[in-house]
Short mmCIF file of C-alpha atoms in Angstrom, two decimals:
data_model
loop_
_atom_site.label_atom_id
_atom_site.label_comp_id
_atom_site.label_asym_id
_atom_site.label_seq_id
_atom_site.Cartn_x
_atom_site.Cartn_y
_atom_site.Cartn_z
CA MET A 8 89.13 83.21 102.56
CA PHE A 9 92.45 84.08 100.98
CA ARG A 10 95.47 82.33 99.60
CA ALA A 11 99.12 83.27 99.74
CA MET A 12 100.92 83.46 96.42
CA PRO A 13 104.12 81.40 96.06
CA LEU A 14 107.34 83.31 96.48
CA PRO A 15 109.62 83.88 93.49
CA GLU A 16 112.98 82.16 93.30
CA LYS A 17 115.00 85.36 92.95
CA PRO A 18 114.33 89.11 92.95
CA THR A 19 114.34 91.33 89.90
CA THR A 20 113.20 94.88 89.23
CA VAL A 21 110.22 96.33 87.39
CA SER A 22 110.44 95.85 83.65
CA THR A 23 109.51 99.27 82.26
CA SER A 24 109.66 97.98 78.69
CA ALA A 25 106.86 95.53 79.44
CA SER A 26 104.27 98.30 79.85
CA VAL A 27 101.63 98.21 77.11
CA ARG A 28 99.88 101.33 75.79
CA ASP A 29 96.37 101.73 77.18
CA ARG A 30 93.94 101.52 74.28
CA LEU A 31 91.05 99.83 76.07
CA PHE A 32 88.56 102.60 75.35
CA ASP A 33 89.81 103.96 72.02
CA THR A 34 86.97 102.49 69.92
CA PRO A 35 83.21 102.55 70.55
CA ARG A 36 82.19 99.61 72.71
CA GLN A 37 79.36 98.21 74.76
CA LEU A 38 80.26 99.58 78.15
CA VAL A 39 80.22 97.49 81.30
CA ASP A 40 81.40 98.42 84.79
CA PHE A 41 85.16 98.83 85.09
CA ALA A 42 86.93 95.77 86.50
CA PHE A 43 90.55 94.95 87.28
CA ASP A 44 90.63 92.05 84.86
CA GLU A 45 93.31 90.68 82.52
CA ASN A 46 92.82 93.49 80.01
CA VAL A 47 93.29 96.22 82.61
CA ALA A 48 96.22 94.42 84.23
CA ALA A 49 98.09 94.30 80.92
CA VAL A 50 97.96 98.10 80.45
CA PHE A 51 97.76 99.23 84.07
CA PRO A 52 101.19 100.94 84.40
CA ASP A 53 100.47 103.11 81.35
CA MET A 54 96.83 103.68 82.34
CA ILE A 55 97.49 104.91 85.85
CA ARG A 56 100.42 107.19 84.94
CA ARG A 57 98.38 108.86 82.18
CA SER A 58 95.26 109.11 84.36
CA VAL A 59 96.42 109.98 87.90
CA PRO A 60 98.28 113.27 88.39
CA GLY A 61 101.32 112.83 90.61
CA TYR A 62 101.12 109.03 90.66
CA ASP A 63 104.87 108.40 90.41
CA THR A 64 105.60 110.96 93.14
CA VAL A 65 103.02 109.43 95.48
CA VAL A 66 104.40 105.92 94.99
CA ALA A 67 108.03 106.93 95.51
CA LEU A 68 107.24 108.97 98.63
CA THR A 69 105.01 106.21 99.96
CA GLY A 70 108.16 104.12 100.17
CA LEU A 71 110.01 106.86 102.04
CA LEU A 72 107.11 107.48 104.42
CA ALA A 73 106.84 103.77 105.14
CA ALA A 74 110.58 103.45 105.78
CA ARG A 75 110.40 106.10 108.53
CA HIS A 76 108.09 103.84 110.53
CA LEU A 77 109.07 100.33 109.43
CA THR A 78 111.74 99.04 111.78
CA GLN A 79 113.94 95.99 111.33
CA GLY A 80 111.66 92.96 111.24
CA GLY A 81 108.54 95.18 111.18
CA ARG A 82 105.38 94.50 109.22
CA CYS A 83 103.80 96.50 106.38
CA TYR A 84 100.50 95.82 104.63
CA ASP A 85 100.02 97.02 101.03
CA LEU A 86 96.26 96.63 100.71
CA GLY A 87 94.98 96.69 97.14
CA CYS A 88 98.55 96.36 95.91
CA SER A 89 97.60 96.04 92.20
CA LEU A 90 100.92 95.45 90.39
CA GLY A 91 103.01 96.05 93.51
CA ALA A 92 104.40 99.52 92.78
CA SER A 93 104.06 100.69 96.39
CA THR A 94 105.51 97.43 97.67
CA LEU A 95 108.52 97.88 95.42
CA ALA A 96 108.92 101.49 96.62
CA VAL A 97 108.98 100.30 100.24
CA LEU A 98 111.58 97.65 99.43
CA ARG A 99 113.76 100.22 97.71
CA ALA A 100 113.50 102.61 100.65
CA MET A 101 114.29 99.82 103.13
CA ASP A 102 117.31 98.69 101.07
CA THR A 103 118.41 95.39 102.65
CA THR A 104 116.77 95.90 106.07
CA PRO A 105 114.74 92.81 107.05
CA CYS A 106 110.98 93.43 107.13
CA GLN A 107 107.71 91.75 106.17
CA ILE A 108 105.36 93.13 103.51
CA LEU A 109 101.96 91.56 102.91
CA ALA A 110 100.87 92.65 99.43
CA VAL A 111 97.13 92.01 99.12
CA ASP A 112 94.79 92.24 96.15
CA SER A 113 91.50 90.58 95.26
CA SER A 114 92.30 90.49 91.53
CA ALA A 115 94.13 87.33 90.48
CA ALA A 116 94.79 88.99 87.12
CA MET A 117 96.60 91.91 88.77
CA LEU A 118 98.71 89.62 90.95
CA ASP A 119 99.57 87.38 88.00
CA GLU A 120 100.62 90.40 85.91
CA SER A 121 102.65 91.74 88.80
CA ARG A 122 104.63 88.52 88.95
CA ARG A 123 105.17 88.69 85.20
CA LEU A 124 106.56 92.23 85.41
CA GLN A 125 108.71 91.88 88.52
CA GLU A 126 109.66 89.55 91.30
CA PHE A 127 110.54 90.36 94.88
CA ASP A 128 112.64 88.81 97.58
CA ASP A 129 111.30 86.78 100.48
CA ARG A 130 110.36 89.90 102.47
CA VAL A 131 107.12 89.96 100.43
CA GLU A 132 104.13 87.65 100.77
CA TRP A 133 101.59 87.95 97.95
CA VAL A 134 98.03 87.39 99.14
CA GLU A 135 94.94 87.06 96.97
CA ALA A 136 92.10 88.35 99.16
CA ASP A 137 89.52 91.04 99.64
CA VAL A 138 91.19 93.75 101.74
CA ARG A 139 88.13 93.74 104.01
CA ASP A 140 88.84 90.12 104.97
CA VAL A 141 92.52 90.47 105.87
CA GLU A 142 93.45 90.44 109.55
CA ILE A 143 95.66 93.40 110.43
CA ASP A 144 98.07 92.45 113.19
CA ARG A 145 101.10 94.31 114.60
CA ALA A 146 101.26 96.61 111.58
CA GLN A 147 103.76 99.44 111.58
CA VAL A 148 102.60 100.67 108.16
CA VAL A 149 99.38 100.13 106.22
CA ILE A 150 99.14 101.40 102.63
CA LEU A 151 95.81 101.99 100.89
CA ASN A 152 96.75 103.67 97.63
CA TYR A 153 93.67 104.26 95.44
CA VAL A 154 91.62 101.57 97.16
CA LEU A 155 88.87 103.08 99.35
CA GLN A 156 87.25 104.73 96.33
CA PHE A 157 86.45 101.28 94.93
CA LEU A 158 84.88 99.97 98.15
CA PRO A 159 81.21 100.50 99.04
CA PRO A 160 81.02 103.73 101.11
CA GLU A 161 79.57 101.87 104.09
CA ASP A 162 82.64 99.59 104.23
CA ARG A 163 85.24 102.34 104.44
CA LEU A 164 84.91 103.36 108.08
CA PRO A 165 84.84 99.76 109.39
CA LEU A 166 88.00 98.97 107.42
CA LEU A 167 89.86 101.99 108.82
CA ARG A 168 88.74 101.02 112.33
CA ARG A 169 90.04 97.48 111.85
CA ILE A 170 93.35 98.85 110.61
CA ARG A 171 93.52 101.21 113.60
CA ALA A 172 93.01 98.27 115.95
CA GLY A 173 95.84 96.35 114.27
CA LEU A 174 98.42 99.14 114.31
CA SER A 175 101.46 98.92 116.53
CA ASN A 176 102.56 101.93 118.58
CA GLY A 177 103.92 104.54 116.20
CA GLY A 178 102.20 102.93 113.22
CA VAL A 179 100.83 104.95 110.31
CA VAL A 180 98.29 104.59 107.53
CA ILE A 181 98.85 106.03 104.04
CA VAL A 182 95.68 106.56 101.99
CA SER A 183 95.66 107.96 98.44
CA GLU A 184 92.41 108.84 96.66
CA LYS A 185 90.66 110.82 93.99
CA LEU A 186 88.68 113.63 95.63
CA ALA A 187 85.31 115.19 95.01
CA ALA A 188 86.73 118.69 94.57
CA GLY A 189 84.33 120.49 92.23
CA ASP A 190 84.00 121.10 88.51
CA TYR A 191 87.11 123.26 88.18
CA PHE A 192 89.58 120.60 89.27
CA ASP A 193 87.55 117.88 87.57
CA GLY A 194 87.88 119.79 84.32
CA LEU A 195 91.63 120.19 84.82
CA HIS A 196 91.89 116.46 85.40
CA MET A 197 90.15 115.83 82.07
CA ASP A 198 92.66 118.23 80.46
CA PHE A 199 95.46 116.21 82.09
CA LYS A 200 94.17 113.04 80.41
CA ARG A 201 93.86 114.76 77.03
CA ALA A 202 97.39 116.13 77.37
CA ASN A 203 98.56 112.55 77.96
CA GLY A 204 97.11 111.40 74.66
CA TYR A 205 93.62 110.19 75.58
CA SER A 206 90.95 111.05 73.02
CA GLU A 207 87.52 112.47 73.85
CA LEU A 208 86.06 109.02 73.20
CA GLU A 209 88.52 107.36 75.59
CA VAL A 210 87.89 109.94 78.31
CA SER A 211 84.11 109.68 78.07
CA GLN A 212 83.95 105.88 77.81
CA LYS A 213 86.29 105.26 80.73
CA ARG A 214 84.40 107.77 82.83
CA ALA A 215 81.14 105.97 82.09
CA ALA A 216 82.70 102.57 82.92
CA LEU A 217 83.91 103.89 86.30
CA GLU A 218 80.68 105.66 87.24
CA ASN A 219 79.16 102.81 89.22
CA VAL A 220 82.32 101.37 90.77
CA MET A 221 84.41 104.42 91.75
CA ARG A 222 82.58 106.58 94.28
CA ILE A 223 84.75 109.37 95.58
CA ASP A 224 84.68 111.48 98.75
CA SER A 225 85.71 115.04 99.56
CA GLU A 226 88.83 115.88 101.52
CA ASP A 227 86.67 116.88 104.50
CA THR A 228 84.86 113.52 104.39
CA HIS A 229 88.17 111.65 104.47
CA LEU A 230 89.48 113.68 107.41
CA ALA A 231 86.24 113.25 109.36
CA ARG A 232 86.32 109.50 108.72
CA PHE A 233 89.86 109.24 110.08
CA ARG A 234 88.69 110.94 113.28
CA LYS A 235 85.69 108.62 113.61
CA ALA A 236 87.98 105.62 113.07
CA GLY A 237 90.15 106.60 116.03
CA TYR A 238 93.12 108.33 114.39
CA GLY A 239 94.37 111.22 116.50
CA THR A 240 95.93 113.03 113.55
CA ALA A 241 95.45 112.91 109.79
CA ARG A 242 97.05 115.20 107.24
CA VAL A 243 97.16 115.70 103.50
CA TRP A 244 100.81 115.31 102.54
CA PHE A 245 100.30 115.43 98.76
CA ARG A 246 97.73 117.11 96.55
CA CYS A 247 97.58 117.50 92.77
CA LEU A 248 94.33 118.73 91.21
CA ASN A 249 91.57 116.43 92.51
CA TRP A 250 93.93 113.71 93.75
CA ALA A 251 95.44 113.56 97.23
CA SER A 252 97.30 111.36 99.67
CA PHE A 253 96.77 111.32 103.43
CA VAL A 254 98.89 110.08 106.30
CA ALA A 255 97.18 109.22 109.58
CA TRP A 256 98.36 107.92 112.93
CA PRO A 257 96.54 107.13 116.18
CA ASP A 258 98.22 109.34 118.79
CA GLY A 259 99.68 112.79 118.31
CA ASP A 260 102.39 113.70 115.83
CA PRO A 261 104.83 110.93 114.85
CA ARG A 262 108.48 111.15 115.76
#
């Protein structure tokens, strides 16, 4: 069902110079559904920073949020880890404290590119798997940054319920998503992309490629889903235009 990736011999840090400029949609092309393949993996750091408002802030604070709940020897799941940015943020926030991070992604290309860009210490286990197939057990932190929006809508509630069942006492879930927030914020998001150097052709072609694979929900839908999944409290802790990040926990306010 899934396979663990071999651990690196020694840790390094992210190589910022390795990021390639995203030009995937800068010429007319026969459009197919967006996929996290080798081409996307090669330009992903540039693509997501130029496309997602507040991305760097969300990733850095994900690490700090996780570190508040991840005790010595505790377990964190980074589901849909892509190139491991959130995993690296957790490691930085934890400093040298022993912990276990399971970084999971279904894209072999993304995991391979992640290992090319950076390597982590033995606190991280890389797992190639569909996040819906991963057993969640004794989790203190579960991260789902920009993942639910790529799952079929009918699979989102069952996944959150499974995560809820696998959370330890005091555990939290961090979920970041694009929101259905109306034309005004959608238009501002398009302006954000243009301001970051994307042409009208790039904006329109990428939007068309994502149409069938990225189905977004409103803030109210997310909050209602958390309640249905058994989370006592869920809050928006970050919002920028039509992008937001939620933190949810099963029982009352966290310490």
